[in-house]
PDB file of C-alpha atoms in Angstrom:
ATOM      1  CA  MET A   1       0.425  -0.075   0.174  1.00 92.00           C
ATOM      2  CA  PRO A   2       1.480   3.535  -1.201  1.00 98.00           C
ATOM      3  CA  THR A   3       0.921   6.057   1.265  1.00 98.00           C
ATOM      4  CA  ALA A   4       0.567   9.975  -0.337  1.00 99.00           C
ATOM      5  CA  LEU A   5       1.193  12.913   1.880  1.00 98.00           C
ATOM      6  CA  ILE A   6      -1.136  16.222   0.378  1.00 98.00           C
ATOM      7  CA  THR A   7      -0.613  19.645   1.180  1.00 98.00           C
ATOM      8  CA  GLY A   8      -3.689  21.472   1.184  1.00 95.00           C
ATOM      9  CA  VAL A   9      -6.161  18.374   1.872  1.00 97.00           C
ATOM     10  CA  THR A  10      -9.216  20.778   2.979  1.00 95.00           C
ATOM     11  CA  GLY A  11      -9.277  22.652  -0.412  1.00 94.00           C
ATOM     12  CA  GLN A  12     -11.134  22.085  -3.257  1.00 96.00           C
ATOM     13  CA  ASP A  13      -8.157  20.527  -5.182  1.00 97.00           C
ATOM     14  CA  GLY A  14      -7.183  18.232  -1.838  1.00 98.00           C
ATOM     15  CA  SER A  15     -10.448  16.848  -1.406  1.00 98.00           C
ATOM     16  CA  TYR A  16     -11.017  15.528  -4.670  1.00 98.00           C
ATOM     17  CA  LEU A  17      -7.423  14.209  -5.184  1.00 98.00           C
ATOM     18  CA  ALA A  18      -8.016  12.577  -1.417  1.00 98.00           C
ATOM     19  CA  GLU A  19     -11.306  10.665  -2.460  1.00 98.00           C
ATOM     20  CA  PHE A  20      -9.115   9.411  -6.102  1.00 98.00           C
ATOM     21  CA  LEU A  21      -6.618   7.810  -3.966  1.00 98.00           C
ATOM     22  CA  LEU A  22      -8.310   6.375  -1.501  1.00 98.00           C
ATOM     23  CA  GLN A  23     -10.264   4.639  -4.289  1.00 98.00           C
ATOM     24  CA  LYS A  24      -6.979   3.368  -5.662  1.00 98.00           C
ATOM     25  CA  GLY A  25      -5.707   1.849  -1.872  1.00 98.00           C
ATOM     26  CA  TYR A  26      -3.096   4.928  -0.754  1.00 98.00           C
ATOM     27  CA  LYS A  27      -2.631   5.487   2.435  1.00 98.00           C
ATOM     28  CA  LEU A  28      -3.478   9.016   2.861  1.00 98.00           C
ATOM     29  CA  VAL A  29      -1.350  11.809   5.209  1.00 98.00           C
ATOM     30  CA  GLY A  30      -3.477  15.047   4.886  1.00 98.00           C
ATOM     31  CA  MET A  31      -0.562  17.909   6.216  1.00 97.00           C
ATOM     32  CA  VAL A  32      -2.970  21.050   7.192  1.00 94.00           C
ATOM     33  CA  ARG A  33      -2.140  24.098   9.227  1.00 87.00           C
ATOM     34  CA  ARG A  34      -2.649  24.774  12.911  1.00 79.00           C
ATOM     35  CA  THR A  35      -5.366  27.115  12.486  1.00 71.00           C
ATOM     36  CA  SER A  36      -8.701  27.963  15.595  1.00 56.00           C
ATOM     37  CA  THR A  37     -10.635  27.525  12.934  1.00 66.00           C
ATOM     38  CA  VAL A  38      -9.974  24.105  10.539  1.00 66.00           C
ATOM     39  CA  THR A  39     -12.889  23.499   8.438  1.00 82.00           C
ATOM     40  CA  PHE A  40     -12.200  19.711   7.513  1.00 92.00           C
ATOM     41  CA  GLU A  41     -16.140  20.814   5.180  1.00 92.00           C
ATOM     42  CA  ARG A  42     -14.577  19.832   2.271  1.00 95.00           C
ATOM     43  CA  ILE A  43     -12.968  16.415   3.116  1.00 96.00           C
ATOM     44  CA  ASN A  44     -15.689  15.353   5.850  1.00 95.00           C
ATOM     45  CA  HIS A  45     -16.988  12.044   4.541  1.00 96.00           C
ATOM     46  CA  ILE A  46     -13.510  10.967   4.377  1.00 97.00           C
ATOM     47  CA  GLN A  47     -11.441  12.616   6.824  1.00 95.00           C
ATOM     48  CA  ASP A  48     -11.358   8.913   9.821  1.00 96.00           C
ATOM     49  CA  ASP A  49     -10.388   7.097   6.454  1.00 98.00           C
ATOM     50  CA  ILE A  50      -7.117  10.207   6.354  1.00 98.00           C
ATOM     51  CA  GLU A  51      -4.120  10.554   8.997  1.00 98.00           C
ATOM     52  CA  ILE A  52      -4.586  13.941   9.567  1.00 96.00           C
ATOM     53  CA  VAL A  53      -0.766  15.569  10.312  1.00 96.00           C
ATOM     54  CA  GLN A  54       0.253  19.208  11.341  1.00 94.00           C
ATOM     55  CA  GLY A  55       2.259  20.825   9.203  1.00 96.00           C
ATOM     56  CA  ASP A  56       3.072  24.790   7.769  1.00 95.00           C
ATOM     57  CA  LEU A  57       4.701  25.536   4.119  1.00 96.00           C
ATOM     58  CA  HIS A  58       6.294  28.393   5.806  1.00 95.00           C
ATOM     59  CA  ASP A  59       7.741  26.277   8.764  1.00 96.00           C
ATOM     60  CA  GLN A  60      11.187  23.896   7.360  1.00 96.00           C
ATOM     61  CA  SER A  61      11.883  21.862  10.516  1.00 97.00           C
ATOM     62  CA  SER A  62       6.814  20.747  10.564  1.00 97.00           C
ATOM     63  CA  LEU A  63       7.939  19.158   6.788  1.00 98.00           C
ATOM     64  CA  VAL A  64      10.677  17.575   7.379  1.00 98.00           C
ATOM     65  CA  GLU A  65       9.030  16.211  10.649  1.00 98.00           C
ATOM     66  CA  VAL A  66       6.149  15.421   8.415  1.00 98.00           C
ATOM     67  CA  MET A  67       8.576  13.855   6.054  1.00 98.00           C
ATOM     68  CA  GLU A  68      10.183  11.600   8.629  1.00 98.00           C
ATOM     69  CA  LYS A  69       6.600  10.358  10.694  1.00 98.00           C
ATOM     70  CA  TYR A  70       5.006   9.052   7.473  1.00 98.00           C
ATOM     71  CA  GLN A  71       7.799   8.448   4.265  1.00 98.00           C
ATOM     72  CA  PRO A  72       5.244   9.194   1.603  1.00 98.00           C
ATOM     73  CA  ASP A  73       5.658   7.691  -1.494  1.00 98.00           C
ATOM     74  CA  GLU A  74       4.591  10.722  -3.294  1.00 99.00           C
ATOM     75  CA  VAL A  75       3.799  14.116  -1.777  1.00 99.00           C
ATOM     76  CA  TYR A  76       1.768  16.318  -4.321  1.00 98.00           C
ATOM     77  CA  ASN A  77       1.681  20.199  -3.465  1.00 98.00           C
ATOM     78  CA  LEU A  78      -1.908  21.318  -3.315  1.00 98.00           C
ATOM     79  CA  ALA A  79      -1.445  24.630  -0.275  1.00 95.00           C
ATOM     80  CA  ALA A  80      -1.517  27.857  -1.353  1.00 89.00           C
ATOM     81  CA  GLN A  81      -2.299  31.443  -0.752  1.00 84.00           C
ATOM     82  CA  SER A  82      -3.985  30.103  -3.711  1.00 74.00           C
ATOM     83  CA  PHE A  83      -6.848  33.615  -4.624  1.00 76.00           C
ATOM     84  CA  VAL A  84      -5.665  36.141  -7.282  1.00 82.00           C
ATOM     85  CA  PRO A  85      -6.784  39.230  -5.751  1.00 78.00           C
ATOM     86  CA  VAL A  86      -5.699  38.639  -1.982  1.00 85.00           C
ATOM     87  CA  SER A  87      -2.411  38.036  -3.764  1.00 89.00           C
ATOM     88  CA  TRP A  88      -2.152  42.173  -4.847  1.00 90.00           C
ATOM     89  CA  ASN A  89      -3.117  42.761  -0.975  1.00 90.00           C
ATOM     90  CA  GLN A  90      -0.936  40.247   0.324  1.00 93.00           C
ATOM     91  CA  PRO A  91       1.956  40.552  -1.994  1.00 94.00           C
ATOM     92  CA  VAL A  92       4.638  38.616   0.800  1.00 94.00           C
ATOM     93  CA  LEU A  93       1.996  36.040   2.575  1.00 93.00           C
ATOM     94  CA  THR A  94       1.703  35.083  -2.073  1.00 94.00           C
ATOM     95  CA  GLY A  95       5.287  35.068  -2.377  1.00 94.00           C
ATOM     96  CA  GLN A  96       6.451  32.988   1.829  1.00 94.00           C
ATOM     97  CA  VAL A  97       4.028  30.275   0.966  1.00 95.00           C
ATOM     98  CA  THR A  98       3.112  30.008  -2.817  1.00 95.00           C
ATOM     99  CA  SER A  99       6.687  30.279  -4.008  1.00 96.00           C
ATOM    100  CA  LEU A 100       9.101  29.419  -0.899  1.00 97.00           C
ATOM    101  CA  GLY A 101       6.970  26.717   0.745  1.00 97.00           C
ATOM    102  CA  VAL A 102       7.803  24.993  -2.587  1.00 98.00           C
ATOM    103  CA  THR A 103      11.536  25.036  -2.521  1.00 98.00           C
ATOM    104  CA  ARG A 104      10.920  24.119   1.540  1.00 98.00           C
ATOM    105  CA  MET A 105       9.067  21.089   0.467  1.00 98.00           C
ATOM    106  CA  LEU A 106      11.591  19.881  -2.201  1.00 98.00           C
ATOM    107  CA  GLU A 107      14.268  20.534   0.599  1.00 98.00           C
ATOM    108  CA  ALA A 108      12.951  18.913   3.453  1.00 98.00           C
ATOM    109  CA  ILE A 109      11.856  15.673   0.751  1.00 98.00           C
ATOM    110  CA  ARG A 110      15.654  15.658  -0.788  1.00 98.00           C
ATOM    111  CA  MET A 111      16.392  15.572   3.136  1.00 98.00           C
ATOM    112  CA  VAL A 112      14.517  12.819   4.015  1.00 98.00           C
ATOM    113  CA  LYS A 113      13.842  11.185   1.702  1.00 98.00           C
ATOM    114  CA  PRO A 114      14.593  11.762  -2.205  1.00 98.00           C
ATOM    115  CA  GLU A 115      13.517   9.619  -4.038  1.00 98.00           C
ATOM    116  CA  ALA A 116       9.205  10.209  -2.818  1.00 98.00           C
ATOM    117  CA  ARG A 117       7.826  11.524  -6.166  1.00 99.00           C
ATOM    118  CA  PHE A 118       6.837  15.211  -5.842  1.00 99.00           C
ATOM    119  CA  TYR A 119       3.867  16.988  -8.083  1.00 98.00           C
ATOM    120  CA  GLN A 120       3.764  21.031  -7.575  1.00 98.00           C
ATOM    121  CA  ALA A 121       0.042  22.644  -8.776  1.00 98.00           C
ATOM    122  CA  SER A 122       1.612  24.948 -11.020  1.00 98.00           C
ATOM    123  CA  SER A 123      -1.040  27.451 -13.043  1.00 96.00           C
ATOM    124  CA  SER A 124      -2.642  29.133 -15.530  1.00 95.00           C
ATOM    125  CA  GLU A 125      -2.203  32.424 -14.319  1.00 93.00           C
ATOM    126  CA  MET A 126       2.267  32.102 -14.855  1.00 96.00           C
ATOM    127  CA  PHE A 127       1.375  32.468 -18.598  1.00 95.00           C
ATOM    128  CA  GLY A 128      -0.519  35.803 -17.666  1.00 92.00           C
ATOM    129  CA  LYS A 129      -0.215  38.579 -20.540  1.00 91.00           C
ATOM    130  CA  VAL A 130       0.568  35.665 -23.536  1.00 90.00           C
ATOM    131  CA  ARG A 131       2.796  34.554 -25.690  1.00 92.00           C
ATOM    132  CA  GLU A 132       0.419  32.607 -27.890  1.00 93.00           C
ATOM    133  CA  VAL A 133      -2.464  31.259 -27.905  1.00 93.00           C
ATOM    134  CA  PRO A 134      -3.140  27.958 -26.864  1.00 96.00           C
ATOM    135  CA  GLN A 135      -0.042  27.990 -24.438  1.00 97.00           C
ATOM    136  CA  LYS A 136       1.497  24.370 -23.821  1.00 97.00           C
ATOM    137  CA  GLU A 137       4.440  23.906 -22.131  1.00 98.00           C
ATOM    138  CA  THR A 138       7.329  25.448 -23.863  1.00 98.00           C
ATOM    139  CA  THR A 139       5.648  29.115 -23.612  1.00 97.00           C
ATOM    140  CA  PRO A 140       7.311  31.253 -22.773  1.00 97.00           C
ATOM    141  CA  PHE A 141       5.857  33.105 -18.955  1.00 97.00           C
ATOM    142  CA  TYR A 142       4.003  36.462 -18.393  1.00 96.00           C
ATOM    143  CA  PRO A 143       3.053  36.580 -14.866  1.00 95.00           C
ATOM    144  CA  ARG A 144       0.123  39.859 -14.419  1.00 93.00           C
ATOM    145  CA  SER A 145      -0.256  39.692 -10.907  1.00 92.00           C
ATOM    146  CA  PRO A 146       2.199  38.472  -7.458  1.00 93.00           C
ATOM    147  CA  TYR A 147       0.258  35.196  -7.295  1.00 95.00           C
ATOM    148  CA  GLY A 148       1.372  34.178 -11.273  1.00 95.00           C
ATOM    149  CA  VAL A 149       4.716  35.239  -9.924  1.00 96.00           C
ATOM    150  CA  ALA A 150       5.038  33.098  -6.867  1.00 96.00           C
ATOM    151  CA  LYS A 151       3.543  30.273  -9.197  1.00 97.00           C
ATOM    152  CA  VAL A 152       6.287  30.738 -11.321  1.00 98.00           C
ATOM    153  CA  TYR A 153       9.324  30.834  -9.017  1.00 98.00           C
ATOM    154  CA  GLY A 154       7.355  27.731  -7.754  1.00 98.00           C
ATOM    155  CA  HIS A 155       7.748  25.433 -10.492  1.00 98.00           C
ATOM    156  CA  TRP A 156      11.584  26.602 -11.333  1.00 98.00           C
ATOM    157  CA  ILE A 157      12.318  25.641  -8.589  1.00 98.00           C
ATOM    158  CA  THR A 158      10.622  22.398  -9.297  1.00 98.00           C
ATOM    159  CA  VAL A 159      12.628  21.433 -13.045  1.00 98.00           C
ATOM    160  CA  ASN A 160      15.720  23.100 -10.866  1.00 98.00           C
ATOM    161  CA  TYR A 161      15.768  19.913  -7.887  1.00 98.00           C
ATOM    162  CA  ARG A 162      14.695  17.832 -10.446  1.00 98.00           C
ATOM    163  CA  GLU A 163      17.633  18.379 -12.979  1.00 98.00           C
ATOM    164  CA  SER A 164      19.775  19.677 -10.004  1.00 98.00           C
ATOM    165  CA  TYR A 165      19.573  16.414  -7.599  1.00 98.00           C
ATOM    166  CA  ASN A 166      17.818  13.909  -9.688  1.00 98.00           C
ATOM    167  CA  MET A 167      14.529  13.764  -7.695  1.00 98.00           C
ATOM    168  CA  TYR A 168      11.125  12.330  -9.276  1.00 99.00           C
ATOM    169  CA  ALA A 169       9.711  15.850  -9.554  1.00 98.00           C
ATOM    170  CA  VAL A 170       7.291  17.588 -11.567  1.00 98.00           C
ATOM    171  CA  SER A 171       4.718  20.055 -12.155  1.00 98.00           C
ATOM    172  CA  GLY A 172       1.068  20.316 -13.780  1.00 98.00           C
ATOM    173  CA  ILE A 173       0.122  23.346 -15.417  1.00 98.00           C
ATOM    174  CA  LEU A 174      -3.339  23.660 -14.491  1.00 97.00           C
ATOM    175  CA  PHE A 175      -5.724  26.265 -15.668  1.00 96.00           C
ATOM    176  CA  ASN A 176      -8.536  26.675 -14.262  1.00 94.00           C
ATOM    177  CA  HIS A 177     -10.485  23.622 -13.210  1.00 97.00           C
ATOM    178  CA  GLU A 178     -13.995  25.140 -11.206  1.00 98.00           C
ATOM    179  CA  SER A 179     -16.404  22.426  -8.926  1.00 98.00           C
ATOM    180  CA  PRO A 180     -19.104  22.951  -5.892  1.00 98.00           C
ATOM    181  CA  ARG A 181     -16.027  22.541  -3.984  1.00 97.00           C
ATOM    182  CA  ARG A 182     -15.046  26.068  -4.814  1.00 95.00           C
ATOM    183  CA  GLY A 183     -14.815  29.070  -2.589  1.00 92.00           C
ATOM    184  CA  LEU A 184     -17.065  31.483  -2.949  1.00 93.00           C
ATOM    185  CA  GLU A 185     -14.629  33.405  -3.496  1.00 89.00           C
ATOM    186  CA  PHE A 186     -13.868  32.913  -7.264  1.00 91.00           C
ATOM    187  CA  VAL A 187     -15.602  34.174  -9.621  1.00 94.00           C
ATOM    188  CA  THR A 188     -18.067  30.612 -11.149  1.00 97.00           C
ATOM    189  CA  ARG A 189     -18.611  30.014  -6.945  1.00 98.00           C
ATOM    190  CA  LYS A 190     -19.120  33.300  -6.786  1.00 97.00           C
ATOM    191  CA  ILE A 191     -21.764  32.799  -9.991  1.00 98.00           C
ATOM    192  CA  THR A 192     -23.842  29.983  -8.791  1.00 98.00           C
ATOM    193  CA  TYR A 193     -24.352  30.957  -5.514  1.00 98.00           C
ATOM    194  CA  GLY A 194     -25.704  34.280  -6.183  1.00 98.00           C
ATOM    195  CA  VAL A 195     -28.292  31.964  -8.588  1.00 98.00           C
ATOM    196  CA  ALA A 196     -29.433  30.252  -6.092  1.00 98.00           C
ATOM    197  CA  ARG A 197     -29.428  33.401  -4.392  1.00 98.00           C
ATOM    198  CA  ILE A 198     -31.830  34.859  -6.500  1.00 98.00           C
ATOM    199  CA  LYS A 199     -33.937  32.330  -8.121  1.00 98.00           C
ATOM    200  CA  LEU A 200     -34.914  31.152  -4.148  1.00 98.00           C
ATOM    201  CA  GLY A 201     -36.128  34.730  -3.337  1.00 97.00           C
ATOM    202  CA  LEU A 202     -32.615  36.475  -1.722  1.00 97.00           C
ATOM    203  CA  ALA A 203     -31.554  39.041  -3.777  1.00 97.00           C
ATOM    204  CA  ASN A 204     -31.620  40.801  -6.905  1.00 97.00           C
ATOM    205  CA  GLU A 205     -28.550  41.544  -8.178  1.00 97.00           C
ATOM    206  CA  LEU A 206     -25.383  40.230  -8.579  1.00 98.00           C
ATOM    207  CA  ARG A 207     -22.025  42.433  -8.657  1.00 97.00           C
ATOM    208  CA  LEU A 208     -18.967  40.789 -11.186  1.00 96.00           C
ATOM    209  CA  GLY A 209     -15.989  42.227 -13.188  1.00 93.00           C
ATOM    210  CA  ASN A 210     -14.374  42.499 -16.005  1.00 91.00           C
ATOM    211  CA  LEU A 211     -17.443  39.662 -17.662  1.00 94.00           C
ATOM    212  CA  GLU A 212     -15.145  39.452 -21.556  1.00 91.00           C
ATOM    213  CA  ALA A 213     -12.646  37.489 -19.158  1.00 87.00           C
ATOM    214  CA  ARG A 214     -11.783  34.096 -20.990  1.00 88.00           C
ATOM    215  CA  ARG A 215     -10.756  31.572 -19.008  1.00 91.00           C
ATOM    216  CA  ASP A 216     -10.298  27.774 -19.755  1.00 95.00           C
ATOM    217  CA  TRP A 217     -13.047  25.614 -17.620  1.00 97.00           C
ATOM    218  CA  GLY A 218     -12.951  22.623 -16.317  1.00 98.00           C
ATOM    219  CA  PHE A 219     -13.595  20.180 -13.986  1.00 98.00           C
ATOM    220  CA  ALA A 220     -11.530  19.374 -10.493  1.00 98.00           C
ATOM    221  CA  GLY A 221     -12.694  15.335 -10.482  1.00 98.00           C
ATOM    222  CA  ASP A 222     -11.106  15.597 -14.028  1.00 97.00           C
ATOM    223  CA  TYR A 223      -7.519  17.073 -13.031  1.00 98.00           C
ATOM    224  CA  VAL A 224      -6.646  15.415  -9.856  1.00 98.00           C
ATOM    225  CA  ARG A 225      -6.856  11.619 -12.394  1.00 97.00           C
ATOM    226  CA  MET A 226      -4.312  13.742 -14.106  1.00 96.00           C
ATOM    227  CA  MET A 227      -2.030  14.288 -11.216  1.00 98.00           C
ATOM    228  CA  TRP A 228      -1.988  11.186  -9.771  1.00 98.00           C
ATOM    229  CA  MET A 229      -1.245  10.041 -13.998  1.00 98.00           C
ATOM    230  CA  MET A 230       2.104  12.431 -14.494  1.00 98.00           C
ATOM    231  CA  LEU A 231       3.775  10.594 -10.911  1.00 98.00           C
ATOM    232  CA  GLN A 232       3.331   7.408 -12.088  1.00 98.00           C
ATOM    233  CA  GLN A 233       5.600   7.757 -14.923  1.00 98.00           C
ATOM    234  CA  GLU A 234       8.715   6.764 -16.474  1.00 97.00           C
ATOM    235  CA  THR A 235      10.521   9.769 -16.609  1.00 98.00           C
ATOM    236  CA  PRO A 236       9.235  12.842 -15.470  1.00 98.00           C
ATOM    237  CA  GLN A 237       7.488  15.883 -17.529  1.00 98.00           C
ATOM    238  CA  ASP A 238       5.199  19.065 -16.566  1.00 98.00           C
ATOM    239  CA  TYR A 239       2.454  18.950 -18.505  1.00 98.00           C
ATOM    240  CA  VAL A 240      -0.549  21.588 -18.897  1.00 98.00           C
ATOM    241  CA  ILE A 241      -3.683  20.530 -18.420  1.00 97.00           C
ATOM    242  CA  GLY A 242      -6.952  21.934 -19.942  1.00 97.00           C
ATOM    243  CA  THR A 243     -10.234  21.482 -22.485  1.00 97.00           C
ATOM    244  CA  GLY A 244      -8.999  23.313 -24.414  1.00 97.00           C
ATOM    245  CA  VAL A 245     -11.690  25.151 -25.236  1.00 96.00           C
ATOM    246  CA  THR A 246     -12.284  28.937 -24.609  1.00 95.00           C
ATOM    247  CA  HIS A 247     -14.470  30.563 -22.261  1.00 96.00           C
ATOM    248  CA  ALA A 248     -16.078  34.845 -21.413  1.00 94.00           C
ATOM    249  CA  VAL A 249     -17.211  34.746 -17.836  1.00 95.00           C
ATOM    250  CA  ARG A 250     -20.610  36.686 -19.658  1.00 97.00           C
ATOM    251  CA  GLU A 251     -21.480  33.091 -21.104  1.00 98.00           C
ATOM    252  CA  PHE A 252     -21.180  30.873 -17.902  1.00 98.00           C
ATOM    253  CA  CYS A 253     -23.627  33.819 -16.044  1.00 98.00           C
ATOM    254  CA  GLU A 254     -25.678  33.063 -19.242  1.00 98.00           C
ATOM    255  CA  ALA A 255     -25.494  29.354 -19.416  1.00 98.00           C
ATOM    256  CA  ALA A 256     -26.565  29.546 -15.380  1.00 98.00           C
ATOM    257  CA  PHE A 257     -28.542  31.710 -14.940  1.00 98.00           C
ATOM    258  CA  GLY A 258     -30.113  30.448 -18.523  1.00 98.00           C
ATOM    259  CA  TYR A 259     -30.771  26.396 -16.222  1.00 98.00           C
ATOM    260  CA  VAL A 260     -32.749  28.343 -13.678  1.00 98.00           C
ATOM    261  CA  GLY A 261     -34.686  29.780 -16.750  1.00 98.00           C
ATOM    262  CA  LEU A 262     -33.542  33.954 -15.992  1.00 98.00           C
ATOM    263  CA  ASP A 263     -31.616  35.493 -18.047  1.00 98.00           C
ATOM    264  CA  TYR A 264     -28.361  37.459 -16.578  1.00 98.00           C
ATOM    265  CA  ARG A 265     -28.593  40.377 -18.086  1.00 98.00           C
ATOM    266  CA  ASP A 266     -31.368  41.346 -15.586  1.00 98.00           C
ATOM    267  CA  TYR A 267     -29.610  40.827 -12.208  1.00 98.00           C
ATOM    268  CA  VAL A 268     -25.128  40.544 -13.195  1.00 98.00           C
ATOM    269  CA  VAL A 269     -24.246  43.826 -12.507  1.00 97.00           C
ATOM    270  CA  GLN A 270     -20.711  45.413 -13.650  1.00 94.00           C
ATOM    271  CA  ASP A 271     -17.939  46.127 -10.864  1.00 92.00           C
ATOM    272  CA  PRO A 272     -15.558  48.824 -11.224  1.00 86.00           C
ATOM    273  CA  ARG A 273     -13.778  47.420  -7.704  1.00 86.00           C
ATOM    274  CA  PHE A 274     -13.786  43.513  -9.200  1.00 84.00           C
ATOM    275  CA  TYR A 275     -11.493  44.827 -11.621  1.00 79.00           C
ATOM    276  CA  ARG A 276      -8.118  43.503 -11.876  1.00 68.00           C
ATOM    277  CA  PRO A 277      -5.199  46.029 -11.207  1.00 68.00           C
ATOM    278  CA  ALA A 278      -4.277  43.586 -14.291  1.00 62.00           C
ATOM    279  CA  GLU A 279      -6.156  41.498 -16.333  1.00 64.00           C
ATOM    280  CA  VAL A 280      -5.371  38.563 -18.065  1.00 66.00           C
ATOM    281  CA  ASP A 281      -7.766  38.394 -21.232  1.00 60.00           C
ATOM    282  CA  LEU A 282      -6.911  35.087 -22.573  1.00 80.00           C
ATOM    283  CA  LEU A 283      -6.207  31.879 -21.352  1.00 87.00           C
ATOM    284  CA  VAL A 284      -6.757  28.254 -23.547  1.00 94.00           C
ATOM    285  CA  ALA A 285      -4.442  25.620 -22.988  1.00 97.00           C
ATOM    286  CA  ASP A 286      -3.221  22.885 -26.218  1.00 98.00           C
ATOM    287  CA  PRO A 287      -3.482  19.305 -23.713  1.00 97.00           C
ATOM    288  CA  SER A 288      -2.379  17.860 -26.488  1.00 98.00           C
ATOM    289  CA  LYS A 289       0.981  16.493 -24.494  1.00 98.00           C
ATOM    290  CA  ALA A 290      -0.948  15.303 -21.863  1.00 97.00           C
ATOM    291  CA  ARG A 291      -3.884  13.263 -23.965  1.00 96.00           C
ATOM    292  CA  GLN A 292      -0.823  11.947 -26.361  1.00 97.00           C
ATOM    293  CA  VAL A 293       1.548  10.769 -23.687  1.00 96.00           C
ATOM    294  CA  LEU A 294      -1.246  10.440 -21.045  1.00 95.00           C
ATOM    295  CA  GLY A 295      -3.964   8.983 -22.696  1.00 95.00           C
ATOM    296  CA  TRP A 296      -5.858  11.526 -20.201  1.00 94.00           C
ATOM    297  CA  GLU A 297      -8.739  13.623 -21.328  1.00 93.00           C
ATOM    298  CA  PRO A 298     -11.913  15.308 -19.592  1.00 94.00           C
ATOM    299  CA  GLU A 299     -15.082  13.518 -18.881  1.00 96.00           C
ATOM    300  CA  VAL A 300     -17.101  17.049 -17.939  1.00 97.00           C
ATOM    301  CA  THR A 301     -18.199  19.710 -20.256  1.00 97.00           C
ATOM    302  CA  PHE A 302     -18.356  22.958 -19.630  1.00 98.00           C
ATOM    303  CA  GLU A 303     -22.596  23.024 -20.160  1.00 98.00           C
ATOM    304  CA  ALA A 304     -22.288  19.574 -16.898  1.00 98.00           C
ATOM    305  CA  LEU A 305     -20.040  21.669 -14.857  1.00 98.00           C
ATOM    306  CA  VAL A 306     -22.515  24.734 -14.726  1.00 98.00           C
ATOM    307  CA  ARG A 307     -25.227  22.589 -14.208  1.00 98.00           C
ATOM    308  CA  MET A 308     -23.400  20.350 -11.719  1.00 98.00           C
ATOM    309  CA  MET A 309     -22.543  23.618  -9.661  1.00 98.00           C
ATOM    310  CA  VAL A 310     -26.087  25.370  -9.815  1.00 98.00           C
ATOM    311  CA  ASP A 311     -27.686  22.603  -8.314  1.00 98.00           C
ATOM    312  CA  ALA A 312     -25.121  22.329  -5.860  1.00 98.00           C
ATOM    313  CA  ASP A 313     -25.760  25.902  -4.930  1.00 98.00           C
ATOM    314  CA  LEU A 314     -29.644  25.204  -5.047  1.00 98.00           C
ATOM    315  CA  LYS A 315     -28.879  22.480  -2.734  1.00 98.00           C
ATOM    316  CA  ARG A 316     -27.155  24.470   0.056  1.00 97.00           C
ATOM    317  CA  VAL A 317     -29.051  28.027  -0.292  1.00 98.00           C
ATOM    318  CA  SER A 318     -32.342  26.453   0.212  1.00 97.00           C
ATOM    319  CA  ILE A 319     -31.194  24.147   3.872  1.00 96.00           C
ATOM    320  CA  GLU A 320     -29.268  27.323   4.450  1.00 94.00           C
ATOM    321  CA  MET A 321     -32.819  28.975   4.008  1.00 95.00           C
ATOM    322  CA  ALA A 322     -34.527  25.802   6.917  1.00 94.00           C
ATOM    323  CA  ALA A 323     -32.472  26.065   8.916  1.00 82.00           C
TER     324      ALA A 323
END
């Protein structure tokens, strides 16, 4: 029975990955930060099957301790300050966690168990002001936020440890991936939760930023399968993960409101407060390497993803109303 360590196990991706690895028969260790309000909502249903351990990407010794105690065969580094707008308000914290945290984790692996396989969660935000469309593994990076810059550092330090220490360390450059477990601060959940509240009579408008920004949106459950596949290969390689299809925020609104019989134009208000200081206009993946080498294909369509998220939020808001 292989052992896997997931940092960020209580997040969207961590929870889906934990479910997937448990089905594969892994012994699972989930690392969480010590806080006064740890939320296990996303993993409540599997929490008894996961060994929860405290550790922090700020703290090298805690990472070494976790590695020494559990000796994981695979390490999935999904923990980060992962919300782009917050990275403008807290750029130093974002750098400490999202970039230097990767170095600390890699160092802990190198010191304790260098044969362990390491997955780093890279991001399409690294492409930022895109140099070519679509974006593939060789597309130059041009990040447009402190988050994107931090992710570029994390990506390249992973490459450097792979090449310098012959470690099995890879990065998955993931494009936007959503689910009913997405945080409410992200635009897709903000939309579907807003739709549910409006449909159920609790709100009459939804304020959003740039409706023309385009993203390559997929289902998080499909993407975590790809993380595992990357660590099962003979040679470590980086991959771009996405659907290869792009949609505007406006289209997401149209699909979500339309699903419950409403016209988004009657409810959505564009608010300059929600515009980014530097916008990323068109992110779209070229996942052909992942398809050819690994045989990976996303299974959930854009339309099915939107419906899944709206259904979940209608149920969630109904429960909130009844409480």
